[in-house]
Amino acid sequence: MDDLNVRLFGGISISEGQNLTADTFYQQAQAALYEAEHSALEQLKLYNPNTHNAMVDRLRFQTEIRTALDRKQFTVFYQPIIDLHGRTIVGKEALIRWKHPVRGILTPGHFLTTAEQGGFIEEIGEFMLHEVCSQHKSWEKHGHDLGWVAVNISANHFRSPHFPSRVQSILHTYGTPPNLLRIEITEDAMLSPTPEAIYNFQEVRNMGIRIAIDDFGTAYSTLDYLVRYPMETLKIDRTFIDDIDHDSRTAGLVRSLVGIGKNLSMAIVAEGVERSNQLDILQAMGCTEAQGYLFSRPVPWEEYPQVALELEKR
């Protein structure tokens, strides 16, 4: 007989002296219960009006995200990735932006966490794959060869049992060659390798799609996944690159990360390069590729071919 694990959660509301109606009292208890269910440490929560207001704001924002998907308010920006040996553009990263009708252009840091909490992250990931493939097909018709493209996929989306088949279907729809696409996943997608993650990794690699580890160095890891899964690209997070030219300990850490990538025959991409002396240090370390404001800011997809052409002429 299998063991049955039961977890209990409770939400508490206190009405003494507040003249609460039965409906309000119940809603407050429900709000506290919701917080308990989503807490990593506390399974019993007392109603807190500040927490409740934050939850209401979050739910309202999730409704806006749903509307944004329906009304096609999301768009794609691209940032070129430069080969440091030949100083040429070899590819680019696709970055989602939200053309919010009130707040203007929003970057992923403003909405992706809320989108994931609301269950929209797979839909957003598939939106990006569709847009990227569609835009490359359009560029190809106009004679533009702009190199490969990297698309960020969340850990939860990557683990989805439908992920490989959906990627295959999208590539087929637009006639996109698999070697044009790179999938970027963060370390946490591989730190606890479920059977689904292992299967998806193998299926994506079998398609001919390259996989990159994004924000490398920001998670606690034994690094054994780098040996078990033959990923081709390692991206060093910009938080390390920021201080590389004026902090010796940071420079030493980046040198070690570059060394790991080189020893495993991986391409090494430095993110967030903004100053020429950062670039000089990275080249001396043996870093192979870089992206950042030193070369170009992320630009709307409609403008990218012209920006890439001008960058190549420098």
PDB file of C-alpha atoms in Angstrom:
ATOM      1  CA  MET A   1       0.000   0.000   0.000  1.00  0.00           C
ATOM      2  CA  ASP A   2       1.403   3.386  -1.003  1.00  0.00           C
ATOM      3  CA  ASP A   3       1.925   6.094   1.586  1.00  0.00           C
ATOM      4  CA  LEU A   4      -0.330   9.116   1.342  1.00  0.00           C
ATOM      5  CA  ASN A   5       1.183  12.493   2.167  1.00  0.00           C
ATOM      6  CA  VAL A   6      -1.266  15.160   3.289  1.00  0.00           C
ATOM      7  CA  ARG A   7      -0.474  18.858   3.697  1.00  0.00           C
ATOM      8  CA  LEU A   8      -2.953  21.121   5.439  1.00  0.00           C
ATOM      9  CA  PHE A   9      -3.251  24.874   4.885  1.00  0.00           C
ATOM     10  CA  GLY A  10      -5.285  27.373   6.850  1.00  0.00           C
ATOM     11  CA  GLY A  11      -6.399  30.965   6.419  1.00  0.00           C
ATOM     12  CA  ILE A  12      -7.554  32.969   9.449  1.00  0.00           C
ATOM     13  CA  SER A  13      -9.605  36.144   9.667  1.00  0.00           C
ATOM     14  CA  ILE A  14     -10.496  37.906  12.915  1.00  0.00           C
ATOM     15  CA  SER A  15     -13.736  39.901  12.913  1.00  0.00           C
ATOM     16  CA  GLU A  16     -13.976  41.025  16.550  1.00  0.00           C
ATOM     17  CA  GLY A  17     -14.694  44.741  16.737  1.00  0.00           C
ATOM     18  CA  GLN A  18     -14.519  45.253  12.980  1.00  0.00           C
ATOM     19  CA  ASN A  19     -18.221  44.878  12.146  1.00  0.00           C
ATOM     20  CA  LEU A  20     -17.424  42.671   9.173  1.00  0.00           C
ATOM     21  CA  THR A  21     -20.177  41.203   7.063  1.00  0.00           C
ATOM     22  CA  ALA A  22     -20.181  37.443   6.613  1.00  0.00           C
ATOM     23  CA  ASP A  23     -19.097  37.818   2.959  1.00  0.00           C
ATOM     24  CA  THR A  24     -16.162  40.092   3.815  1.00  0.00           C
ATOM     25  CA  PHE A  25     -15.123  37.825   6.689  1.00  0.00           C
ATOM     26  CA  TYR A  26     -15.144  34.835   4.327  1.00  0.00           C
ATOM     27  CA  GLN A  27     -13.203  36.705   1.609  1.00  0.00           C
ATOM     28  CA  GLN A  28     -10.507  37.689   4.090  1.00  0.00           C
ATOM     29  CA  ALA A  29     -10.124  34.096   5.265  1.00  0.00           C
ATOM     30  CA  GLN A  30      -9.922  32.972   1.640  1.00  0.00           C
ATOM     31  CA  ALA A  31      -7.210  35.563   0.935  1.00  0.00           C
ATOM     32  CA  ALA A  32      -5.208  34.322   3.942  1.00  0.00           C
ATOM     33  CA  LEU A  33      -5.644  30.724   2.755  1.00  0.00           C
ATOM     34  CA  TYR A  34      -4.321  31.657  -0.687  1.00  0.00           C
ATOM     35  CA  GLU A  35      -1.210  33.147   0.913  1.00  0.00           C
ATOM     36  CA  ALA A  36      -0.702  30.021   3.031  1.00  0.00           C
ATOM     37  CA  GLU A  37      -0.936  27.780  -0.031  1.00  0.00           C
ATOM     38  CA  HIS A  38       1.746  29.835  -1.799  1.00  0.00           C
ATOM     39  CA  SER A  39       4.067  30.201   1.175  1.00  0.00           C
ATOM     40  CA  ALA A  40       7.221  28.114   1.359  1.00  0.00           C
ATOM     41  CA  LEU A  41       7.394  28.257   5.167  1.00  0.00           C
ATOM     42  CA  GLU A  42       3.996  28.977   6.725  1.00  0.00           C
ATOM     43  CA  GLN A  43       1.009  26.701   6.226  1.00  0.00           C
ATOM     44  CA  LEU A  44      -1.185  28.844   8.465  1.00  0.00           C
ATOM     45  CA  LYS A  45      -1.707  32.521   7.650  1.00  0.00           C
ATOM     46  CA  LEU A  46      -3.529  35.354   9.393  1.00  0.00           C
ATOM     47  CA  TYR A  47      -5.290  37.824   7.102  1.00  0.00           C
ATOM     48  CA  ASN A  48      -3.131  40.865   6.388  1.00  0.00           C
ATOM     49  CA  PRO A  49      -4.766  43.769   4.505  1.00  0.00           C
ATOM     50  CA  ASN A  50      -1.458  44.805   2.940  1.00  0.00           C
ATOM     51  CA  THR A  51      -0.877  41.294   1.642  1.00  0.00           C
ATOM     52  CA  HIS A  52      -4.458  41.128   0.437  1.00  0.00           C
ATOM     53  CA  ASN A  53      -4.121  44.392  -1.490  1.00  0.00           C
ATOM     54  CA  ALA A  54      -0.895  43.112  -3.084  1.00  0.00           C
ATOM     55  CA  MET A  55      -2.690  39.913  -4.092  1.00  0.00           C
ATOM     56  CA  VAL A  56      -5.535  41.907  -5.649  1.00  0.00           C
ATOM     57  CA  ASP A  57      -2.999  44.005  -7.583  1.00  0.00           C
ATOM     58  CA  ARG A  58      -1.258  40.848  -8.771  1.00  0.00           C
ATOM     59  CA  LEU A  59      -4.515  39.292  -9.965  1.00  0.00           C
ATOM     60  CA  ARG A  60      -5.421  42.531 -11.744  1.00  0.00           C
ATOM     61  CA  PHE A  61      -2.032  42.559 -13.449  1.00  0.00           C
ATOM     62  CA  GLN A  62      -2.506  38.932 -14.515  1.00  0.00           C
ATOM     63  CA  THR A  63      -5.780  39.971 -16.144  1.00  0.00           C
ATOM     64  CA  GLU A  64      -3.866  42.662 -18.038  1.00  0.00           C
ATOM     65  CA  ILE A  65      -1.373  40.044 -19.236  1.00  0.00           C
ATOM     66  CA  ARG A  66      -4.215  37.881 -20.517  1.00  0.00           C
ATOM     67  CA  THR A  67      -5.586  40.903 -22.375  1.00  0.00           C
ATOM     68  CA  ALA A  68      -2.123  41.711 -23.750  1.00  0.00           C
ATOM     69  CA  LEU A  69      -1.832  38.214 -25.230  1.00  0.00           C
ATOM     70  CA  ASP A  70      -5.290  38.439 -26.776  1.00  0.00           C
ATOM     71  CA  ARG A  71      -4.682  41.930 -28.218  1.00  0.00           C
ATOM     72  CA  LYS A  72      -1.128  41.203 -29.419  1.00  0.00           C
ATOM     73  CA  GLN A  73       0.490  43.864 -27.259  1.00  0.00           C
ATOM     74  CA  PHE A  74       3.697  41.824 -26.900  1.00  0.00           C
ATOM     75  CA  THR A  75       6.480  42.279 -29.415  1.00  0.00           C
ATOM     76  CA  VAL A  76      10.064  41.164 -30.039  1.00  0.00           C
ATOM     77  CA  PHE A  77      13.270  43.179 -29.688  1.00  0.00           C
ATOM     78  CA  TYR A  78      16.646  41.818 -30.786  1.00  0.00           C
ATOM     79  CA  GLN A  79      20.168  42.362 -29.469  1.00  0.00           C
ATOM     80  CA  PRO A  80      23.120  41.276 -31.617  1.00  0.00           C
ATOM     81  CA  ILE A  81      25.735  38.801 -30.357  1.00  0.00           C
ATOM     82  CA  ILE A  82      29.276  39.493 -31.534  1.00  0.00           C
ATOM     83  CA  ASP A  83      32.070  37.041 -32.266  1.00  0.00           C
ATOM     84  CA  LEU A  84      35.074  38.514 -30.459  1.00  0.00           C
ATOM     85  CA  HIS A  85      37.654  37.013 -32.778  1.00  0.00           C
ATOM     86  CA  GLY A  86      36.370  38.485 -36.033  1.00  0.00           C
ATOM     87  CA  ARG A  87      34.229  41.245 -34.476  1.00  0.00           C
ATOM     88  CA  THR A  88      31.297  40.137 -36.616  1.00  0.00           C
ATOM     89  CA  ILE A  89      27.656  39.505 -35.765  1.00  0.00           C
ATOM     90  CA  VAL A  90      27.053  35.771 -35.464  1.00  0.00           C
ATOM     91  CA  GLY A  91      23.585  35.785 -33.954  1.00  0.00           C
ATOM     92  CA  LYS A  92      21.165  37.630 -31.723  1.00  0.00           C
ATOM     93  CA  GLU A  93      18.978  37.196 -28.680  1.00  0.00           C
ATOM     94  CA  ALA A  94      15.222  37.623 -28.958  1.00  0.00           C
ATOM     95  CA  LEU A  95      13.809  39.638 -26.065  1.00  0.00           C
ATOM     96  CA  ILE A  96      10.126  40.070 -25.315  1.00  0.00           C
ATOM     97  CA  ARG A  97       8.672  43.528 -24.718  1.00  0.00           C
ATOM     98  CA  TRP A  98       5.168  44.565 -23.705  1.00  0.00           C
ATOM     99  CA  LYS A  99       3.705  47.627 -25.405  1.00  0.00           C
ATOM    100  CA  HIS A 100       1.547  48.473 -22.418  1.00  0.00           C
ATOM    101  CA  PRO A 101      -1.198  50.965 -23.325  1.00  0.00           C
ATOM    102  CA  VAL A 102      -0.613  53.007 -20.135  1.00  0.00           C
ATOM    103  CA  ARG A 103       2.879  52.194 -18.817  1.00  0.00           C
ATOM    104  CA  GLY A 104       4.682  52.197 -22.163  1.00  0.00           C
ATOM    105  CA  ILE A 105       7.339  49.618 -23.125  1.00  0.00           C
ATOM    106  CA  LEU A 106       7.832  47.084 -20.322  1.00  0.00           C
ATOM    107  CA  THR A 107      10.812  44.742 -20.085  1.00  0.00           C
ATOM    108  CA  PRO A 108      10.488  41.106 -18.899  1.00  0.00           C
ATOM    109  CA  GLY A 109      11.497  41.973 -15.336  1.00  0.00           C
ATOM    110  CA  HIS A 110       8.234  43.892 -14.965  1.00  0.00           C
ATOM    111  CA  PHE A 111       5.861  41.059 -15.862  1.00  0.00           C
ATOM    112  CA  LEU A 112       7.353  37.583 -16.371  1.00  0.00           C
ATOM    113  CA  THR A 113       7.183  36.530 -12.705  1.00  0.00           C
ATOM    114  CA  THR A 114       3.528  37.546 -12.547  1.00  0.00           C
ATOM    115  CA  ALA A 115       2.904  35.804 -15.873  1.00  0.00           C
ATOM    116  CA  GLU A 116       4.402  32.586 -14.513  1.00  0.00           C
ATOM    117  CA  GLN A 117       2.285  32.814 -11.352  1.00  0.00           C
ATOM    118  CA  GLY A 118      -0.789  33.267 -13.542  1.00  0.00           C
ATOM    119  CA  GLY A 119      -0.017  30.255 -15.724  1.00  0.00           C
ATOM    120  CA  PHE A 120       0.794  32.235 -18.883  1.00  0.00           C
ATOM    121  CA  ILE A 121       4.494  31.451 -19.227  1.00  0.00           C
ATOM    122  CA  GLU A 122       4.108  28.610 -21.738  1.00  0.00           C
ATOM    123  CA  GLU A 123       1.815  30.711 -23.890  1.00  0.00           C
ATOM    124  CA  ILE A 124       4.337  33.559 -23.830  1.00  0.00           C
ATOM    125  CA  GLY A 125       7.174  31.173 -24.719  1.00  0.00           C
ATOM    126  CA  GLU A 126       5.255  29.799 -27.688  1.00  0.00           C
ATOM    127  CA  PHE A 127       4.351  33.333 -28.755  1.00  0.00           C
ATOM    128  CA  MET A 128       8.054  34.161 -28.889  1.00  0.00           C
ATOM    129  CA  LEU A 129       8.888  31.056 -30.918  1.00  0.00           C
ATOM    130  CA  HIS A 130       6.109  31.842 -33.422  1.00  0.00           C
ATOM    131  CA  GLU A 131       7.158  35.489 -33.744  1.00  0.00           C
ATOM    132  CA  VAL A 132      10.849  34.726 -34.138  1.00  0.00           C
ATOM    133  CA  CYS A 133      10.257  32.127 -36.850  1.00  0.00           C
ATOM    134  CA  SER A 134       7.749  34.351 -38.654  1.00  0.00           C
ATOM    135  CA  GLN A 135      10.077  37.362 -38.597  1.00  0.00           C
ATOM    136  CA  HIS A 136      13.026  35.347 -39.883  1.00  0.00           C
ATOM    137  CA  LYS A 137      10.897  34.059 -42.736  1.00  0.00           C
ATOM    138  CA  SER A 138      10.010  37.665 -43.601  1.00  0.00           C
ATOM    139  CA  TRP A 139      13.663  38.743 -43.444  1.00  0.00           C
ATOM    140  CA  GLU A 140      14.698  35.816 -45.628  1.00  0.00           C
ATOM    141  CA  LYS A 141      12.196  36.881 -48.309  1.00  0.00           C
ATOM    142  CA  HIS A 142      13.890  40.297 -48.353  1.00  0.00           C
ATOM    143  CA  GLY A 143      17.342  38.762 -48.710  1.00  0.00           C
ATOM    144  CA  HIS A 144      18.522  39.233 -45.104  1.00  0.00           C
ATOM    145  CA  ASP A 145      20.756  36.585 -43.552  1.00  0.00           C
ATOM    146  CA  LEU A 146      21.035  37.660 -39.914  1.00  0.00           C
ATOM    147  CA  GLY A 147      22.483  34.578 -38.258  1.00  0.00           C
ATOM    148  CA  TRP A 148      20.999  32.386 -35.567  1.00  0.00           C
ATOM    149  CA  VAL A 149      18.588  33.507 -32.871  1.00  0.00           C
ATOM    150  CA  ALA A 150      18.421  32.604 -29.173  1.00  0.00           C
ATOM    151  CA  VAL A 151      15.047  32.419 -27.432  1.00  0.00           C
ATOM    152  CA  ASN A 152      14.675  32.280 -23.637  1.00  0.00           C
ATOM    153  CA  ILE A 153      12.479  29.459 -22.375  1.00  0.00           C
ATOM    154  CA  SER A 154      11.442  29.224 -18.731  1.00  0.00           C
ATOM    155  CA  ALA A 155      12.333  26.152 -16.671  1.00  0.00           C
ATOM    156  CA  ASN A 156       8.671  25.183 -16.279  1.00  0.00           C
ATOM    157  CA  HIS A 157       8.025  25.534 -20.006  1.00  0.00           C
ATOM    158  CA  PHE A 158      11.123  23.492 -20.855  1.00  0.00           C
ATOM    159  CA  ARG A 159       9.893  20.680 -18.583  1.00  0.00           C
ATOM    160  CA  SER A 160       6.460  20.575 -20.240  1.00  0.00           C
ATOM    161  CA  PRO A 161       5.773  17.178 -21.860  1.00  0.00           C
ATOM    162  CA  HIS A 162       4.480  19.002 -24.954  1.00  0.00           C
ATOM    163  CA  PHE A 163       7.522  21.238 -25.433  1.00  0.00           C
ATOM    164  CA  PRO A 164       9.474  19.223 -28.062  1.00  0.00           C
ATOM    165  CA  SER A 165       6.418  18.544 -30.229  1.00  0.00           C
ATOM    166  CA  ARG A 166       5.316  22.177 -30.079  1.00  0.00           C
ATOM    167  CA  VAL A 167       8.774  23.387 -31.101  1.00  0.00           C
ATOM    168  CA  GLN A 168       8.826  20.887 -33.960  1.00  0.00           C
ATOM    169  CA  SER A 169       5.393  22.055 -35.119  1.00  0.00           C
ATOM    170  CA  ILE A 170       6.379  25.739 -35.043  1.00  0.00           C
ATOM    171  CA  LEU A 171       9.569  25.096 -37.023  1.00  0.00           C
ATOM    172  CA  HIS A 172       7.557  23.141 -39.610  1.00  0.00           C
ATOM    173  CA  THR A 173       4.905  25.866 -39.890  1.00  0.00           C
ATOM    174  CA  TYR A 174       7.435  28.515 -40.950  1.00  0.00           C
ATOM    175  CA  GLY A 175       9.961  26.269 -42.655  1.00  0.00           C
ATOM    176  CA  THR A 176      12.587  27.321 -40.105  1.00  0.00           C
ATOM    177  CA  PRO A 177      15.778  25.220 -40.108  1.00  0.00           C
ATOM    178  CA  PRO A 178      16.474  23.892 -36.590  1.00  0.00           C
ATOM    179  CA  ASN A 179      20.085  25.134 -36.622  1.00  0.00           C
ATOM    180  CA  LEU A 180      18.760  28.705 -36.827  1.00  0.00           C
ATOM    181  CA  LEU A 181      17.251  28.372 -33.352  1.00  0.00           C
ATOM    182  CA  ARG A 182      18.968  28.288 -29.985  1.00  0.00           C
ATOM    183  CA  ILE A 183      17.087  27.617 -26.773  1.00  0.00           C
ATOM    184  CA  GLU A 184      18.317  29.452 -23.679  1.00  0.00           C
ATOM    185  CA  ILE A 185      17.411  27.954 -20.318  1.00  0.00           C
ATOM    186  CA  THR A 186      18.529  29.014 -16.861  1.00  0.00           C
ATOM    187  CA  GLU A 187      20.481  26.700 -14.589  1.00  0.00           C
ATOM    188  CA  ASP A 188      17.451  25.838 -12.461  1.00  0.00           C
ATOM    189  CA  ALA A 189      15.953  23.962 -15.424  1.00  0.00           C
ATOM    190  CA  MET A 190      18.753  21.407 -15.097  1.00  0.00           C
ATOM    191  CA  LEU A 191      19.602  21.474 -11.386  1.00  0.00           C
ATOM    192  CA  SER A 192      16.795  19.045 -10.522  1.00  0.00           C
ATOM    193  CA  PRO A 193      16.644  16.958 -13.706  1.00  0.00           C
ATOM    194  CA  THR A 194      13.221  15.334 -13.867  1.00  0.00           C
ATOM    195  CA  PRO A 195      12.613  12.568 -16.416  1.00  0.00           C
ATOM    196  CA  GLU A 196      10.619  15.121 -18.429  1.00  0.00           C
ATOM    197  CA  ALA A 197      13.519  17.591 -18.502  1.00  0.00           C
ATOM    198  CA  ILE A 198      15.984  14.869 -19.537  1.00  0.00           C
ATOM    199  CA  TYR A 199      13.667  13.619 -22.291  1.00  0.00           C
ATOM    200  CA  ASN A 200      12.995  17.138 -23.585  1.00  0.00           C
ATOM    201  CA  PHE A 201      16.679  17.952 -23.596  1.00  0.00           C
ATOM    202  CA  GLN A 202      17.439  14.905 -25.695  1.00  0.00           C
ATOM    203  CA  GLU A 203      14.539  15.517 -28.079  1.00  0.00           C
ATOM    204  CA  VAL A 204      15.481  19.165 -28.656  1.00  0.00           C
ATOM    205  CA  ARG A 205      19.110  18.219 -29.267  1.00  0.00           C
ATOM    206  CA  ASN A 206      18.024  15.467 -31.681  1.00  0.00           C
ATOM    207  CA  MET A 207      16.190  18.101 -33.723  1.00  0.00           C
ATOM    208  CA  GLY A 208      19.472  19.925 -34.257  1.00  0.00           C
ATOM    209  CA  ILE A 209      18.655  22.827 -31.942  1.00  0.00           C
ATOM    210  CA  ARG A 210      21.525  24.099 -29.786  1.00  0.00           C
ATOM    211  CA  ILE A 211      20.961  24.719 -26.081  1.00  0.00           C
ATOM    212  CA  ALA A 212      22.574  27.465 -24.012  1.00  0.00           C
ATOM    213  CA  ILE A 213      22.753  27.897 -20.250  1.00  0.00           C
ATOM    214  CA  ASP A 214      21.662  31.459 -19.478  1.00  0.00           C
ATOM    215  CA  ASP A 215      22.752  33.545 -16.450  1.00  0.00           C
ATOM    216  CA  PHE A 216      25.483  31.033 -15.695  1.00  0.00           C
ATOM    217  CA  GLY A 217      26.999  31.333 -12.237  1.00  0.00           C
ATOM    218  CA  THR A 218      23.937  32.772 -10.483  1.00  0.00           C
ATOM    219  CA  ALA A 219      22.593  29.454  -9.138  1.00  0.00           C
ATOM    220  CA  TYR A 220      24.049  27.077  -6.562  1.00  0.00           C
ATOM    221  CA  SER A 221      25.087  23.996  -8.449  1.00  0.00           C
ATOM    222  CA  THR A 222      27.434  21.021  -8.421  1.00  0.00           C
ATOM    223  CA  LEU A 223      27.960  21.707 -12.146  1.00  0.00           C
ATOM    224  CA  ASP A 224      27.618  17.993 -12.919  1.00  0.00           C
ATOM    225  CA  TYR A 225      24.795  18.791 -15.351  1.00  0.00           C
ATOM    226  CA  LEU A 226      27.408  20.389 -17.642  1.00  0.00           C
ATOM    227  CA  VAL A 227      28.961  16.929 -18.003  1.00  0.00           C
ATOM    228  CA  ARG A 228      25.720  14.964 -18.218  1.00  0.00           C
ATOM    229  CA  TYR A 229      24.109  17.234 -20.821  1.00  0.00           C
ATOM    230  CA  PRO A 230      26.283  18.318 -23.753  1.00  0.00           C
ATOM    231  CA  MET A 231      25.133  21.922 -24.008  1.00  0.00           C
ATOM    232  CA  GLU A 232      27.001  24.059 -26.510  1.00  0.00           C
ATOM    233  CA  THR A 233      26.858  27.558 -25.058  1.00  0.00           C
ATOM    234  CA  LEU A 234      27.482  29.104 -21.655  1.00  0.00           C
ATOM    235  CA  LYS A 235      26.256  32.666 -21.016  1.00  0.00           C
ATOM    236  CA  ILE A 236      27.926  34.574 -18.177  1.00  0.00           C
ATOM    237  CA  ASP A 237      25.453  36.781 -16.332  1.00  0.00           C
ATOM    238  CA  ARG A 238      25.846  40.539 -16.599  1.00  0.00           C
ATOM    239  CA  THR A 239      26.090  40.906 -12.806  1.00  0.00           C
ATOM    240  CA  PHE A 240      29.624  39.499 -13.069  1.00  0.00           C
ATOM    241  CA  ILE A 241      30.553  41.510 -16.154  1.00  0.00           C
ATOM    242  CA  ASP A 242      29.548  44.808 -14.491  1.00  0.00           C
ATOM    243  CA  ASP A 243      32.509  44.714 -12.087  1.00  0.00           C
ATOM    244  CA  ILE A 244      35.052  42.816 -14.138  1.00  0.00           C
ATOM    245  CA  ASP A 245      37.183  45.894 -14.910  1.00  0.00           C
ATOM    246  CA  HIS A 246      37.489  47.262 -11.367  1.00  0.00           C
ATOM    247  CA  ASP A 247      37.219  44.278  -9.011  1.00  0.00           C
ATOM    248  CA  SER A 248      39.944  41.640  -9.071  1.00  0.00           C
ATOM    249  CA  ARG A 249      37.846  38.991  -7.312  1.00  0.00           C
ATOM    250  CA  THR A 250      35.056  39.361  -9.846  1.00  0.00           C
ATOM    251  CA  ALA A 251      37.595  39.202 -12.666  1.00  0.00           C
ATOM    252  CA  GLY A 252      39.021  36.023 -11.142  1.00  0.00           C
ATOM    253  CA  LEU A 253      35.565  34.460 -10.960  1.00  0.00           C
ATOM    254  CA  VAL A 254      34.781  35.322 -14.578  1.00  0.00           C
ATOM    255  CA  ARG A 255      38.153  33.894 -15.637  1.00  0.00           C
ATOM    256  CA  SER A 256      37.180  30.646 -13.900  1.00  0.00           C
ATOM    257  CA  LEU A 257      33.776  30.567 -15.609  1.00  0.00           C
ATOM    258  CA  VAL A 258      35.384  31.163 -18.992  1.00  0.00           C
ATOM    259  CA  GLY A 259      37.843  28.372 -18.208  1.00  0.00           C
ATOM    260  CA  ILE A 260      35.001  25.956 -17.443  1.00  0.00           C
ATOM    261  CA  GLY A 261      33.391  26.730 -20.785  1.00  0.00           C
ATOM    262  CA  LYS A 262      36.645  26.417 -22.731  1.00  0.00           C
ATOM    263  CA  ASN A 263      37.552  23.113 -21.084  1.00  0.00           C
ATOM    264  CA  LEU A 264      34.157  21.722 -22.073  1.00  0.00           C
ATOM    265  CA  SER A 265      34.485  23.033 -25.666  1.00  0.00           C
ATOM    266  CA  MET A 266      31.557  25.422 -25.192  1.00  0.00           C
ATOM    267  CA  ALA A 267      31.020  28.828 -26.737  1.00  0.00           C
ATOM    268  CA  ILE A 268      31.165  31.491 -23.995  1.00  0.00           C
ATOM    269  CA  VAL A 269      28.949  34.561 -24.263  1.00  0.00           C
ATOM    270  CA  ALA A 270      29.417  37.552 -21.938  1.00  0.00           C
ATOM    271  CA  GLU A 271      26.193  39.456 -21.304  1.00  0.00           C
ATOM    272  CA  GLY A 272      25.905  43.154 -20.530  1.00  0.00           C
ATOM    273  CA  VAL A 273      29.187  44.395 -22.019  1.00  0.00           C
ATOM    274  CA  GLU A 274      29.068  48.192 -21.885  1.00  0.00           C
ATOM    275  CA  ARG A 275      32.692  49.410 -21.757  1.00  0.00           C
ATOM    276  CA  SER A 276      35.642  48.802 -24.068  1.00  0.00           C
ATOM    277  CA  ASN A 277      37.944  47.849 -21.178  1.00  0.00           C
ATOM    278  CA  GLN A 278      35.475  45.122 -20.175  1.00  0.00           C
ATOM    279  CA  LEU A 279      35.739  43.820 -23.727  1.00  0.00           C
ATOM    280  CA  ASP A 280      39.549  43.871 -23.656  1.00  0.00           C
ATOM    281  CA  ILE A 281      39.605  41.850 -20.430  1.00  0.00           C
ATOM    282  CA  LEU A 282      37.106  39.304 -21.767  1.00  0.00           C
ATOM    283  CA  GLN A 283      39.087  38.828 -24.959  1.00  0.00           C
ATOM    284  CA  ALA A 284      42.291  38.303 -22.980  1.00  0.00           C
ATOM    285  CA  MET A 285      40.479  35.634 -20.923  1.00  0.00           C
ATOM    286  CA  GLY A 286      39.427  33.771 -24.056  1.00  0.00           C
ATOM    287  CA  CYS A 287      35.718  34.654 -24.063  1.00  0.00           C
ATOM    288  CA  THR A 288      34.359  33.902 -27.546  1.00  0.00           C
ATOM    289  CA  GLU A 289      31.205  36.029 -27.863  1.00  0.00           C
ATOM    290  CA  ALA A 290      29.576  39.061 -26.256  1.00  0.00           C
ATOM    291  CA  GLN A 291      26.465  41.188 -26.270  1.00  0.00           C
ATOM    292  CA  GLY A 292      25.641  44.490 -24.640  1.00  0.00           C
ATOM    293  CA  TYR A 293      25.170  48.227 -25.049  1.00  0.00           C
ATOM    294  CA  LEU A 294      28.773  48.626 -26.212  1.00  0.00           C
ATOM    295  CA  PHE A 295      27.606  47.109 -29.501  1.00  0.00           C
ATOM    296  CA  SER A 296      23.868  47.810 -29.563  1.00  0.00           C
ATOM    297  CA  ARG A 297      20.835  48.165 -27.358  1.00  0.00           C
ATOM    298  CA  PRO A 298      17.957  45.760 -28.004  1.00  0.00           C
ATOM    299  CA  VAL A 299      15.983  47.157 -30.947  1.00  0.00           C
ATOM    300  CA  PRO A 300      12.483  46.489 -32.339  1.00  0.00           C
ATOM    301  CA  TRP A 301      12.382  43.615 -34.795  1.00  0.00           C
ATOM    302  CA  GLU A 302      11.422  45.920 -37.677  1.00  0.00           C
ATOM    303  CA  GLU A 303      14.621  47.937 -37.179  1.00  0.00           C
ATOM    304  CA  TYR A 304      17.019  45.087 -36.558  1.00  0.00           C
ATOM    305  CA  PRO A 305      18.198  44.382 -40.152  1.00  0.00           C
ATOM    306  CA  GLN A 306      19.283  48.004 -40.620  1.00  0.00           C
ATOM    307  CA  VAL A 307      20.939  48.161 -37.190  1.00  0.00           C
ATOM    308  CA  ALA A 308      22.834  44.933 -37.915  1.00  0.00           C
ATOM    309  CA  LEU A 309      23.971  46.260 -41.298  1.00  0.00           C
ATOM    310  CA  GLU A 310      25.265  49.505 -39.769  1.00  0.00           C
ATOM    311  CA  LEU A 311      27.027  47.595 -36.999  1.00  0.00           C
ATOM    312  CA  GLU A 312      28.820  45.375 -39.511  1.00  0.00           C
ATOM    313  CA  LYS A 313      30.146  48.478 -41.310  1.00  0.00           C
ATOM    314  CA  ARG A 314      31.939  49.841 -38.231  1.00  0.00           C
TER     315      ARG A 314
END
